[in-house]
mmCIF file of C-alpha atoms and ligand atoms in Angstrom:
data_model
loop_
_atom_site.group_PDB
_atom_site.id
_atom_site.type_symbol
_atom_site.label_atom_id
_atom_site.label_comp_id
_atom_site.label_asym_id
_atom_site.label_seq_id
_atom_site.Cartn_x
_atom_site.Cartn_y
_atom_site.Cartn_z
ATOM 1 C CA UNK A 1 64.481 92.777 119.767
ATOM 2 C CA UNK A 2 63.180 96.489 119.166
ATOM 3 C CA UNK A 3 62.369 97.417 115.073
ATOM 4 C CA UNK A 4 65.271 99.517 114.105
ATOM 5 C CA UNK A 5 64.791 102.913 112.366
ATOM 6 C CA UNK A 6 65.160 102.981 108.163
ATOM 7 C CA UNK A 7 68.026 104.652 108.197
ATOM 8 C CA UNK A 8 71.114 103.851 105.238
ATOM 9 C CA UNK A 9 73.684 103.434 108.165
ATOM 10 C CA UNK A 10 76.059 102.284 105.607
ATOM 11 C CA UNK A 11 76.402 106.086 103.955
ATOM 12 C CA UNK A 12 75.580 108.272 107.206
ATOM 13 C CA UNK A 13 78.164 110.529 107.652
ATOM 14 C CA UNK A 14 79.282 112.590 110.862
ATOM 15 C CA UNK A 15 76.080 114.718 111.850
ATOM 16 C CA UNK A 16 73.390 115.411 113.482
ATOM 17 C CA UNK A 17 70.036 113.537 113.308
ATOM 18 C CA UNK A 18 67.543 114.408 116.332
ATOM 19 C CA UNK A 19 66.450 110.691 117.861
ATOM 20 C CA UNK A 20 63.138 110.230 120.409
ATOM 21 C CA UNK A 21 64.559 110.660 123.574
ATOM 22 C CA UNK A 22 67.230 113.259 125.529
ATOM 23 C CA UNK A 23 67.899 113.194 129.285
ATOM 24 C CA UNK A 24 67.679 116.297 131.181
ATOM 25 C CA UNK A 25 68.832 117.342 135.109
ATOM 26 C CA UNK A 26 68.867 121.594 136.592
ATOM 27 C CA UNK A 27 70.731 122.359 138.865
ATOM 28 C CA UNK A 28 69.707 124.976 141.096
ATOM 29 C CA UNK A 29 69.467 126.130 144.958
ATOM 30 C CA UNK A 30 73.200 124.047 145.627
ATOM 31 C CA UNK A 31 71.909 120.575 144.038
ATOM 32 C CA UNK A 32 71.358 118.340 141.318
ATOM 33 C CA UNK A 33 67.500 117.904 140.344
ATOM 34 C CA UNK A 34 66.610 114.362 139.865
ATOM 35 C CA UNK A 35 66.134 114.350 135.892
ATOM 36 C CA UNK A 36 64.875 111.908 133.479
ATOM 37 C CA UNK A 37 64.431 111.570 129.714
ATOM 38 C CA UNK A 38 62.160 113.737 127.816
ATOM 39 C CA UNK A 39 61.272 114.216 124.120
ATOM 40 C CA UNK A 40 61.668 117.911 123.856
ATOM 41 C CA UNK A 41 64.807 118.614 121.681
ATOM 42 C CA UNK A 42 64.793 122.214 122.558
ATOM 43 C CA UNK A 43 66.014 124.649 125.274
ATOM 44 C CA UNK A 44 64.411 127.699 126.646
ATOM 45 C CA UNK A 45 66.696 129.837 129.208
ATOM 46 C CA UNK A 46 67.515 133.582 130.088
ATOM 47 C CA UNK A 47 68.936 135.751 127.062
ATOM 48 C CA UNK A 48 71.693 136.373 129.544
ATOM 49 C CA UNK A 49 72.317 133.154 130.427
ATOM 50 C CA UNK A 50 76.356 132.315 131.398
ATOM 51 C CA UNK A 51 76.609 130.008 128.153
ATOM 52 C CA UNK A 52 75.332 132.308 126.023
ATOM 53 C CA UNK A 53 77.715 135.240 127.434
ATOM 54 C CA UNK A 54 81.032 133.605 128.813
ATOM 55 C CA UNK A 55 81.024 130.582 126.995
ATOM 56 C CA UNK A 56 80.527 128.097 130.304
ATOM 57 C CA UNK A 57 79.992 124.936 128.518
ATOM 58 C CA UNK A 58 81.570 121.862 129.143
ATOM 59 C CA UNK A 59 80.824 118.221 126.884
ATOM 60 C CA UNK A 60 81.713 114.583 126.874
ATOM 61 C CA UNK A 61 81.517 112.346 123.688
ATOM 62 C CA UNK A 62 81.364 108.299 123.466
ATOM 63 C CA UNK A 63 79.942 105.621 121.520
ATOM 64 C CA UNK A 64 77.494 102.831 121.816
ATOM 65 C CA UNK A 65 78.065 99.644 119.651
ATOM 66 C CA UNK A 66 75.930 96.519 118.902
ATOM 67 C CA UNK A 67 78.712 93.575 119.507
ATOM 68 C CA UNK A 68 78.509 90.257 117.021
ATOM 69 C CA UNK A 69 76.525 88.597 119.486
ATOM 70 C CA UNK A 70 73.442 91.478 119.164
ATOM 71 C CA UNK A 71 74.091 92.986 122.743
ATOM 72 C CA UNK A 72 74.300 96.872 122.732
ATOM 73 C CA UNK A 73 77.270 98.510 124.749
ATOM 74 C CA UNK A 74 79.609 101.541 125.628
ATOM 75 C CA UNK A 75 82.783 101.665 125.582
ATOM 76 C CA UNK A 76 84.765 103.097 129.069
ATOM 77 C CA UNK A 77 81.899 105.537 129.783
ATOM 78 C CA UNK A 78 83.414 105.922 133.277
ATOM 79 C CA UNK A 79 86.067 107.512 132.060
ATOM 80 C CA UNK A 80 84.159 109.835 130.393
ATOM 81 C CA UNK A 81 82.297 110.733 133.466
ATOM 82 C CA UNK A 82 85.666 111.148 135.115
ATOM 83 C CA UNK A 83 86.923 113.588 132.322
ATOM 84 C CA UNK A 84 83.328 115.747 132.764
ATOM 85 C CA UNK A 85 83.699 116.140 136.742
ATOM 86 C CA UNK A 86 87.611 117.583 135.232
ATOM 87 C CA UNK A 87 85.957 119.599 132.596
ATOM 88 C CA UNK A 88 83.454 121.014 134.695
ATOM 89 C CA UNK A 89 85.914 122.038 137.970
ATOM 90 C CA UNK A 90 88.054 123.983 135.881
ATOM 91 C CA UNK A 91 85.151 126.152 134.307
ATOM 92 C CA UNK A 92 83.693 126.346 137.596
ATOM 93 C CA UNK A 93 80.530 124.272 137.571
ATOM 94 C CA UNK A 94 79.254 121.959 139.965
ATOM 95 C CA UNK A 95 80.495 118.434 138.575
ATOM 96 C CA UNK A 96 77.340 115.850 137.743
ATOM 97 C CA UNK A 97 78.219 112.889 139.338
ATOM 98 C CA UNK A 98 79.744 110.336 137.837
ATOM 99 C CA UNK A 99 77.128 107.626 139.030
ATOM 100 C CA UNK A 100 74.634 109.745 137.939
ATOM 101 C CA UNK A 101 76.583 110.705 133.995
ATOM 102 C CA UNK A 102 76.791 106.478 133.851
ATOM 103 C CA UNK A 103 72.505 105.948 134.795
ATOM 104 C CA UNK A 104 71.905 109.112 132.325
ATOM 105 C CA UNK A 105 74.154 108.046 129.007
ATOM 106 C CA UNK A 106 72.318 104.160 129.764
ATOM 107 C CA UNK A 107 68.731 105.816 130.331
ATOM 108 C CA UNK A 108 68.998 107.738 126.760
ATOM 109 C CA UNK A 109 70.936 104.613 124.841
ATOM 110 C CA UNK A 110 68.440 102.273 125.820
ATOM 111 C CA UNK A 111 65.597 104.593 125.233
ATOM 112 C CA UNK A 112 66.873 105.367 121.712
ATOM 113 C CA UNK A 113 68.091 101.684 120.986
ATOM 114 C CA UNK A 114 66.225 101.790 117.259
ATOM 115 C CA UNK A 115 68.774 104.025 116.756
ATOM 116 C CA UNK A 116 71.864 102.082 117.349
ATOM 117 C CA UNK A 117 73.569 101.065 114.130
ATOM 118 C CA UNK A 118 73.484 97.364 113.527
ATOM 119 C CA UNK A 119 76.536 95.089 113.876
ATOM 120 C CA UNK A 120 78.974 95.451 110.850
ATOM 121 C CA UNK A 121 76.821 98.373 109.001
ATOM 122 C CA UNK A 122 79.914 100.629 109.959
ATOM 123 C CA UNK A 123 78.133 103.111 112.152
ATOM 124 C CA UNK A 124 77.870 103.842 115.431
ATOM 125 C CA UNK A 125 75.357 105.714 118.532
ATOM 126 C CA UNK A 126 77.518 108.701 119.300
ATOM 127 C CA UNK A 127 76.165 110.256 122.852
ATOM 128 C CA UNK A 128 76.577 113.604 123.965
ATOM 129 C CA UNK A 129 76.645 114.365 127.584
ATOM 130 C CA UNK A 130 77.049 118.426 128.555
ATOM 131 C CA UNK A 131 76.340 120.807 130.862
ATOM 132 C CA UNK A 132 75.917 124.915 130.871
ATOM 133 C CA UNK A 133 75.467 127.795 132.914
ATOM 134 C CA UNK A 134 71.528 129.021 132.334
ATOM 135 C CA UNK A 135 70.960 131.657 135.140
ATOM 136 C CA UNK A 136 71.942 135.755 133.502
ATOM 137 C CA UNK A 137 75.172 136.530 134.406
ATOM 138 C CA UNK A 138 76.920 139.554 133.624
ATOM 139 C CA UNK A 139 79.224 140.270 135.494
ATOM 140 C CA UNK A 140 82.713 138.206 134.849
ATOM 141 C CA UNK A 141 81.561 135.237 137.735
ATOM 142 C CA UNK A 142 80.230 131.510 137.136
ATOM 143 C CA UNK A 143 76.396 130.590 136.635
ATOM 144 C CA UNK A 144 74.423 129.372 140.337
ATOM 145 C CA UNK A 145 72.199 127.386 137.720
ATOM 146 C CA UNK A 146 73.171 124.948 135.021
ATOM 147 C CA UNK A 147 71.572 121.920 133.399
ATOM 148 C CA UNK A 148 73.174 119.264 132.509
ATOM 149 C CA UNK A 149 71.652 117.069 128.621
ATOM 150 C CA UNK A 150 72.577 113.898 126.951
ATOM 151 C CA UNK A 151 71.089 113.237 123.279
ATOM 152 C CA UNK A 152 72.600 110.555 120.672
ATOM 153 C CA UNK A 153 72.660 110.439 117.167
ATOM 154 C CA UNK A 154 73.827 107.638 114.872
ATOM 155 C CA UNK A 155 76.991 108.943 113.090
ATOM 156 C CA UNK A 156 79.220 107.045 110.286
ATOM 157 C CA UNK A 157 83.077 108.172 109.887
ATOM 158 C CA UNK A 158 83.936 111.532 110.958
ATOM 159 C CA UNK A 159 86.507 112.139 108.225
ATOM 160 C CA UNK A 160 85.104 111.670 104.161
ATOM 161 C CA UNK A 161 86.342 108.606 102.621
ATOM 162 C CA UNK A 162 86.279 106.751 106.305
ATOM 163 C CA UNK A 163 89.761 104.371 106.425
ATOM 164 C CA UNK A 164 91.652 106.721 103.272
ATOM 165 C CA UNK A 165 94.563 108.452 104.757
ATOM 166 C CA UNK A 166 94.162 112.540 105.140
ATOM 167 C CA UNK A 167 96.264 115.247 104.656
ATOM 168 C CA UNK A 168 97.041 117.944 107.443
ATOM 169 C CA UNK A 169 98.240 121.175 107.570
ATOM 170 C CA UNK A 170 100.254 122.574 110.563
ATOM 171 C CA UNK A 171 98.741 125.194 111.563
ATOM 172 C CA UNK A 172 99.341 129.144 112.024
ATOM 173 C CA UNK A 173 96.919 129.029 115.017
ATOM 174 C CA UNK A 174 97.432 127.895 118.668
ATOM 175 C CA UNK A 175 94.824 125.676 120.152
ATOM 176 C CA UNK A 176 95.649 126.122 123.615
ATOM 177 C CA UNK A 177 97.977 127.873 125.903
ATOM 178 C CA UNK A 178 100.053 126.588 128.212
ATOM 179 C CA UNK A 179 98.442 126.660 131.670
ATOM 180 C CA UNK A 180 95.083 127.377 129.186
ATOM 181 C CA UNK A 181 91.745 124.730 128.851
ATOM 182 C CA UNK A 182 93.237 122.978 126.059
ATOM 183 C CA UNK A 183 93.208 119.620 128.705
ATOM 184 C CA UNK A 184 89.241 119.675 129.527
ATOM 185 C CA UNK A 185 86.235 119.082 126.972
ATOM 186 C CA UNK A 186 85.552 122.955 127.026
ATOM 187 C CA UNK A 187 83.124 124.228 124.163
ATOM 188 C CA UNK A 188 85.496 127.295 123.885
ATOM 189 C CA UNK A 189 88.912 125.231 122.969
ATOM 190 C CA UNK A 190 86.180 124.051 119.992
ATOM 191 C CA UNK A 191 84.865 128.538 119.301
ATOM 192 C CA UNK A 192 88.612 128.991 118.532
ATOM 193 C CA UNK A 193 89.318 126.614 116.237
ATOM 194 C CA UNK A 194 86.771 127.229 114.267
ATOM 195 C CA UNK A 195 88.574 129.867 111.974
ATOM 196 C CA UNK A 196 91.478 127.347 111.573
ATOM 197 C CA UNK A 197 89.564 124.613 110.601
ATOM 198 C CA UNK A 198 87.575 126.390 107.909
ATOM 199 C CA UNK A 199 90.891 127.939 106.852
ATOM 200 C CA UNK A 200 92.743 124.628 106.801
ATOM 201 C CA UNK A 201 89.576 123.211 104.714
ATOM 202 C CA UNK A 202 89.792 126.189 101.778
ATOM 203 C CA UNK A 203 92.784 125.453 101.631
ATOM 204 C CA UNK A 204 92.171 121.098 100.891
ATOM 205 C CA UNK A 205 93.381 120.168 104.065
ATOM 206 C CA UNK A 206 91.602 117.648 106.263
ATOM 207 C CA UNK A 207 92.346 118.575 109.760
ATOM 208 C CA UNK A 208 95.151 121.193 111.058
ATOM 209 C CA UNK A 209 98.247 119.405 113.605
ATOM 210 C CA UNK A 210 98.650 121.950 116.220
ATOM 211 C CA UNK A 211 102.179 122.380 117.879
ATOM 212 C CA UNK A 212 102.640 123.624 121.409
ATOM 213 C CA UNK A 213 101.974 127.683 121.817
ATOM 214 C CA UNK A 214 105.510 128.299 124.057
ATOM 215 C CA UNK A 215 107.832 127.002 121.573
ATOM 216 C CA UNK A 216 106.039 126.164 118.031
ATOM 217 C CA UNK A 217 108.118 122.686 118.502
ATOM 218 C CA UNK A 218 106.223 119.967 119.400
ATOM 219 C CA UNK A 219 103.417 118.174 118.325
ATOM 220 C CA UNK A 220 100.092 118.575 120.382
ATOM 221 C CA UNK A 221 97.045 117.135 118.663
ATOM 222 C CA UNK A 222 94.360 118.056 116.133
ATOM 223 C CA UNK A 223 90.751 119.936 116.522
ATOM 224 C CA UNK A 224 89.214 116.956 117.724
ATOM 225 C CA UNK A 225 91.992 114.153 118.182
ATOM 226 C CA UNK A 226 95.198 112.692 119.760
ATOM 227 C CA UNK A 227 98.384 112.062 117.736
ATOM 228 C CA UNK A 228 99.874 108.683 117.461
ATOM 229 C CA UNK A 229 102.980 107.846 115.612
ATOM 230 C CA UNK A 230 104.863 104.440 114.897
ATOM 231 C CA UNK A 231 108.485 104.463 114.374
ATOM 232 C CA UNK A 232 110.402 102.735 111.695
ATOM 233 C CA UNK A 233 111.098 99.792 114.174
ATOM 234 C CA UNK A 234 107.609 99.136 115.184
ATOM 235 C CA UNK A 235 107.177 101.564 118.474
ATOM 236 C CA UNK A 236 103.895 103.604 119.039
ATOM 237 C CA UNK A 237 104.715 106.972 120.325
ATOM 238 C CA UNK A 238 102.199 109.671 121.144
ATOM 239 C CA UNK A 239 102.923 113.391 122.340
ATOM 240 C CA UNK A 240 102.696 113.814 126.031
ATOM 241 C CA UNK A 241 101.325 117.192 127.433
ATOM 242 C CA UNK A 242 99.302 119.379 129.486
ATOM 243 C CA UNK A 243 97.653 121.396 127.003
ATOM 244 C CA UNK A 244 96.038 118.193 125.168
ATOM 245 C CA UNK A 245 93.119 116.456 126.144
ATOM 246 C CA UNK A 246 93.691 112.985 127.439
ATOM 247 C CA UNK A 247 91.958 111.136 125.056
ATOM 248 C CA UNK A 248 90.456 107.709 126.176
ATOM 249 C CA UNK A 249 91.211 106.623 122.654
ATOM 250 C CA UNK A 250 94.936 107.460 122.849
ATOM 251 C CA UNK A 251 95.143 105.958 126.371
ATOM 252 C CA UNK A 252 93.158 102.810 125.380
ATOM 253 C CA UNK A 253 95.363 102.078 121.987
ATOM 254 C CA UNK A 254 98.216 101.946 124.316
ATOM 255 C CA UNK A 255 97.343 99.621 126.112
ATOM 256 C CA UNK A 256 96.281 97.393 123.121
ATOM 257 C CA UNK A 257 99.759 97.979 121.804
ATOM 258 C CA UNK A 258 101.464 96.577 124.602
ATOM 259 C CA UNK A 259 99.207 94.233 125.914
ATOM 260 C CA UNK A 260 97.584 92.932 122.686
ATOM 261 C CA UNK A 261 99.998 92.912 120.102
ATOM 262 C CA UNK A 262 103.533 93.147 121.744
ATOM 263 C CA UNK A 263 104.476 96.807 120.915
ATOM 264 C CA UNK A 264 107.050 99.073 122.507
ATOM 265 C CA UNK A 265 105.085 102.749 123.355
ATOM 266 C CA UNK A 266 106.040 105.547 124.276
ATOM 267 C CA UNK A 267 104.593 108.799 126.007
ATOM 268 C CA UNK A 268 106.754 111.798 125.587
ATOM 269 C CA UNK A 269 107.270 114.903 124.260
ATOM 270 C CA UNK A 270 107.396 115.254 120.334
ATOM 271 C CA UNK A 271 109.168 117.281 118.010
ATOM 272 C CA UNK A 272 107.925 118.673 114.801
ATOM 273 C CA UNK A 273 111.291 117.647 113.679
ATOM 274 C CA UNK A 274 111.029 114.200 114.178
ATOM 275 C CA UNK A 275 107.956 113.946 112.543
ATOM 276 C CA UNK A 276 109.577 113.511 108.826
ATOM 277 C CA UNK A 277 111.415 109.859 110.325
ATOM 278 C CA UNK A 278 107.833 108.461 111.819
ATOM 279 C CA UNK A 279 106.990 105.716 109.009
ATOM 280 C CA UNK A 280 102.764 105.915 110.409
ATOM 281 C CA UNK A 281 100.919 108.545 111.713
ATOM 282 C CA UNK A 282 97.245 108.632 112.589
ATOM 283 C CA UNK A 283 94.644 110.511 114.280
ATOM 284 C CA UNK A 284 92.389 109.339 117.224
ATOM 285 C CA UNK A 285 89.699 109.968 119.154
ATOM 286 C CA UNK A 286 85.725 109.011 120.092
ATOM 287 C CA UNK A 287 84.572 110.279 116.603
ATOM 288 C CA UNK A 288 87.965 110.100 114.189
ATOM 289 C CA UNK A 289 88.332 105.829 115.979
ATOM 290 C CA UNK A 290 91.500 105.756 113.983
ATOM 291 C CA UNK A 291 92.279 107.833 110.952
ATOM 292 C CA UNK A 292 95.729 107.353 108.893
ATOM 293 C CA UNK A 293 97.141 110.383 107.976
ATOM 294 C CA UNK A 294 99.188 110.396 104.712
ATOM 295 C CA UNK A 295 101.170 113.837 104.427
ATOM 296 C CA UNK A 296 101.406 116.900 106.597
ATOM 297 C CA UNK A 297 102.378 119.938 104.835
ATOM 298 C CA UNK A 298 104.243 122.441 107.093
ATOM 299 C CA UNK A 299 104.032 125.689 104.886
ATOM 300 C CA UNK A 300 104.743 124.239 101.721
ATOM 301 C CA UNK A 301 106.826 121.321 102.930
ATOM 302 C CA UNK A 302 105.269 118.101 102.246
ATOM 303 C CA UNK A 303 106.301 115.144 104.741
ATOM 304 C CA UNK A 304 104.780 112.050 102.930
ATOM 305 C CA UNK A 305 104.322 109.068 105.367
ATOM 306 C CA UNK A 306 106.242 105.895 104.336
ATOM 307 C CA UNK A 307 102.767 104.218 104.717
ATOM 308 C CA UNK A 308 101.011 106.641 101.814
ATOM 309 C CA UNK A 309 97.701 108.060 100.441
ATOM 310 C CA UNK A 310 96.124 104.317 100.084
ATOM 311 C CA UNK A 311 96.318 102.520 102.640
ATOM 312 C CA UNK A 312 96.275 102.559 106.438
ATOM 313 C CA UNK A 313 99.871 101.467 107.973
ATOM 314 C CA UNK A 314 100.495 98.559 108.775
ATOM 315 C CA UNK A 315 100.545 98.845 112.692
ATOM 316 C CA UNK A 316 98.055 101.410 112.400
ATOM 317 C CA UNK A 317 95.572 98.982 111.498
ATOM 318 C CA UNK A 318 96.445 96.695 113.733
ATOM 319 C CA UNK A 319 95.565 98.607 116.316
ATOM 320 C CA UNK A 320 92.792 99.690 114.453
ATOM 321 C CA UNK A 321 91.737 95.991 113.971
ATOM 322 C CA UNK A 322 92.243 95.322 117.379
ATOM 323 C CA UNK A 323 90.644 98.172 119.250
ATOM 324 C CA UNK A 324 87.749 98.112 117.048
ATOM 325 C CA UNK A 325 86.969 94.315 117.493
ATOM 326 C CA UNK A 326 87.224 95.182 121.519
ATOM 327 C CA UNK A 327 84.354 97.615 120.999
ATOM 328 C CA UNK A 328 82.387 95.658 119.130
ATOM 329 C CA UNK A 329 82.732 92.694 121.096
ATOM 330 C CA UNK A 330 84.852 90.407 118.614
ATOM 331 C CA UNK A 331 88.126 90.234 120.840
ATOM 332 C CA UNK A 332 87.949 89.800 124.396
ATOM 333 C CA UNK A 333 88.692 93.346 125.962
ATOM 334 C CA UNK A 334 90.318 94.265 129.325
ATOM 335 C CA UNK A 335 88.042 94.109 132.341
ATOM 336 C CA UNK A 336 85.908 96.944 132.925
ATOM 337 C CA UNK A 337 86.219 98.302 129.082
ATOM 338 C CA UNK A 338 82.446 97.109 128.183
ATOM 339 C CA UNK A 339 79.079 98.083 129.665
ATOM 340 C CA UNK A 340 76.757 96.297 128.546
ATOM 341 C CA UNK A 341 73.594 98.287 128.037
ATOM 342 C CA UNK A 342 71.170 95.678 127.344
HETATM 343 N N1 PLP B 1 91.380 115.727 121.331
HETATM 344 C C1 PLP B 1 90.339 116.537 121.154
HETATM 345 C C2 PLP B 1 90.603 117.993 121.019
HETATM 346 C C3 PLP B 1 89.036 116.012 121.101
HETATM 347 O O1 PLP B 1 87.992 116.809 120.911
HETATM 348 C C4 PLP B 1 88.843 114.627 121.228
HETATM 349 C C5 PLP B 1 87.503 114.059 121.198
HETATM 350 O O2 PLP B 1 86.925 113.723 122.176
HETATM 351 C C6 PLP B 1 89.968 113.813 121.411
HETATM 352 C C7 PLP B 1 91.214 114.398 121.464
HETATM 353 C C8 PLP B 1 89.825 112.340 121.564
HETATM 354 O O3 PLP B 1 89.401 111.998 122.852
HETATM 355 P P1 PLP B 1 88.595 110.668 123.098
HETATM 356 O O4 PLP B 1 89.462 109.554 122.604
HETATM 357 O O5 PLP B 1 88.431 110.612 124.586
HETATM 358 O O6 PLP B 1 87.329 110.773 122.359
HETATM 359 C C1 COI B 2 84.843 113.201 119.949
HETATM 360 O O1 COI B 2 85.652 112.512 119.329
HETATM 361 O O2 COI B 2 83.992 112.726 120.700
HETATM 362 C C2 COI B 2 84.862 114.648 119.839
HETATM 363 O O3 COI B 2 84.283 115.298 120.659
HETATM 364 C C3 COI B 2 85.584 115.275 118.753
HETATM 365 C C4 COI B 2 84.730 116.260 118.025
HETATM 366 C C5 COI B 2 85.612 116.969 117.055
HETATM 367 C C6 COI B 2 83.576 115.614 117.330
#
C-alpha cells in the first residue's frame, strides 16, 4: 500500500487543500476531448468567458472512503453522474457522459490515493466533478466551449463540532423559485445564498431552513442539504419538491430506513407548522453525512427538538450508524452502492 500524506485527519475541517493530481476534458468543435489527469491546479481562459459572465457552471460532489478491510471506494458515483448530465441540460451545456464522469472521478481518486483519509480517522476524499462555459460570450446565449475538472481534497465534518446538534434560522431569503434551478447542482443556486448564509452566521446560526418561495409554508432544505424529520412514533419524513435538489443522501437514508432498520418513511410535502411536533430533525447531504439539528428559530420563536443540544436522536443516529457503516464497508450495503476503486 501507497505512503499516506502527514496530514492530522483527525482535526481537518471542511476546506480546501490542493492534492497532486486533477483531471481535465475541453470541449470544443461539437465533442468531448479525450482528457486525462494533470498536475496544474490552475485555469487560464477568455476574460469573457460564459462562467465568468452568466454564471454557466454546473458541479457534482461525493466521497471516497477507505472500508475496515483497507480497500478505497465511492459511494453511488453513478448517481452523481446522472444528476451532472441533469445539471448540465438545464443550463444548457453539453452533458459529460456518465461513463466517462465514472473513469474521470476513479482516474483522480486513485491518482491521489495518499490522500484518502485512513479507516476510522473520521475524514473523508471529497471529489469535485464540474464543468463551465470558457469561450467569450456576451450576448445572453450558452458557451460552444466548456471544460469539464475533477480535483479532491480530504475534508473532516462540514459543520464545527462534527455530531453536536446545530441551530438554524428560517430564513428571510428564497433559495429557489418555483419552476427556478433550485433542483440541479448549479453554482448560481450557491452565488445567492451567499448573503443569507453570512447573515444567518452574524447572527450565531449554523445553517438557514429555507421554505418554499410561492407560499412561505413548507419546508425545502438548507444551503447545502436535504431535510429529514422523524415523528414522535418513529416515521422518517422528508419534504418532497421540485425546487430541492434530490439529494443521494436523502434518497439513500430512505432506503436504509425501510430496508435496514424497519422504519415507516414518508415523502411529502411539509409544513413549517408541523415542524414544532417532529421529535428529530437533521440535515443531510455528501458533505453535512448527517447533522442533528437542535432548535430552529423562526424570528424569535425557538422550536427546541425533543432530542436537544447534546446528543444526536435516537433514530437519527441510527441511520447515521447505519448509512455510515455502508460507506465504509462495515454493513453489507445494497447492490450497486460501492465502487470499489482499488
Ligand atoms: N441540497 C443542496 C442544496 C446541496 O448542495 C447538497 C449537496 O450536494 C445536498 C442537498 C445533498 O445532496 P447529496 O446527498 O447528493 O450530496
Ligand atoms: C455536498 O454536500 O457535496 C455539497 O455540495 C454541499 C456544499 C454546501 C458543500
Amino acid at each position: 500500500m501507497m505512503e499516506k500524506k502527514q496530514i492530522d485527519w483527525a482535526n481537518i475541517g471542511f476546506g480546501y487543500m490542493k492534492t497532486d493530481y486533477r483531471y481535465v476534458s475541453n470541449y470544443k468543435n461539437g465533442a468531448w476531448g479525450e482528457g486525462g489527469l494533470t498536475t496544474d491546479d490552475t485555469i487560464t481562459m477568455s476574460e469573457c468567458a460564459g462562467v465568468l459572465q452568466y454564471a454557466q457552471t454546473v458541479f457534482e460532489g461525493l466521497k471516497a472512503y477507505t472500508t475496515e478491510d483497507g480497500h478505497i471506494v465511492m459511494f453511488r458515483p453513478d448517481l452523481n453522474a446522472a444528476r451532472m448530465v441533469d445539471s448540465a441540460k438545464r443550463l444548457e451545456m453539453p452533458p459529460f457522459p456518465e461513463e466517462r464522469f465514472l473513469e474521470a472521478v476513479t482516474e483522480v481518486v486513485k491518482a491521489n490515493a495518499a490522500y484518502v483519509p485512513p479507516y476510522g480517522s473520521g475524514a473523508s476524499l471529497y471529489i469535485r466533478p464540474y464543468m463551465f462555459g470558457t469561450n467569450p460570450v456576451i450576448g445572453v446565449k450558452p458557451a460552444d466551449e466548456y471544460q469539464f475538472r475533477t480535483f479532491v481534497t480530504p475534508v473532516g465534518p462540514y459543520f464545527k463540532g462534527g455530531a453536536k446538534p446545530i441551530t438554524i434560522k428560517v430564513s428571510d431569503f428564497d433559495r429557489a423559485a418555483p419552476h427556478g434551478t433550485g433542483h440541479i447542482k448549479a453554482g448560481l443556486n450557491y452565488a445567492m445564498s451567499l448573503h443569507a448564509i453570512v447573515t444567518a452566521h452574524e447572527e450565531g446560526f449554523a445553517e438557514n431552513m429555507y421554505l418554499d418561495a410561492a407560499t412561505r409554508t413548507k419546508v425545502e432544505e438548507t444551503g447545502g442539504a436535504n431535510f429529514i424529520f422523524v415523528t414522535k412514533d418513529n416515521k422518517v419524513v422528508t419534504p418532497k419538491s421540485d425546487s430541492i435538489l434530490p439529494s443521494i443522501t436523502r434518497r439513500s437514508i430512505l432506503h436504509v430506513a425501510k430496508e435496514y432498520l424497519g422504519l415507516e418513511v414518508e415523502e411529502r410535502e411539509v409544513f413549517f407548522d408541523e415542524v414544532k411536533d417532529f421529535a428529530e430533525c437533521g440535515l443531510c447531504g455528501t458533505a453535512a453525512v448527517i447533522s442533528p439539528v437542535g432548535k430552529i428559530v423562526d424570528h424569535g420563536t425557538e422550536i427546541c427538538l425533543p432530542s436537544g443540544m447534546e446528543e444526536m436522536g435516537r433514530v437519527t443516529k441510527r441511520l447515521y450508524e447505519t448509512l455510515t457503516g455502508i460507506q465504509m464497508g462495515r454493513i453489507e450495503a445494497p447492490e450497486g452502492w460501492i465502487k470499489v476503486v482499488e
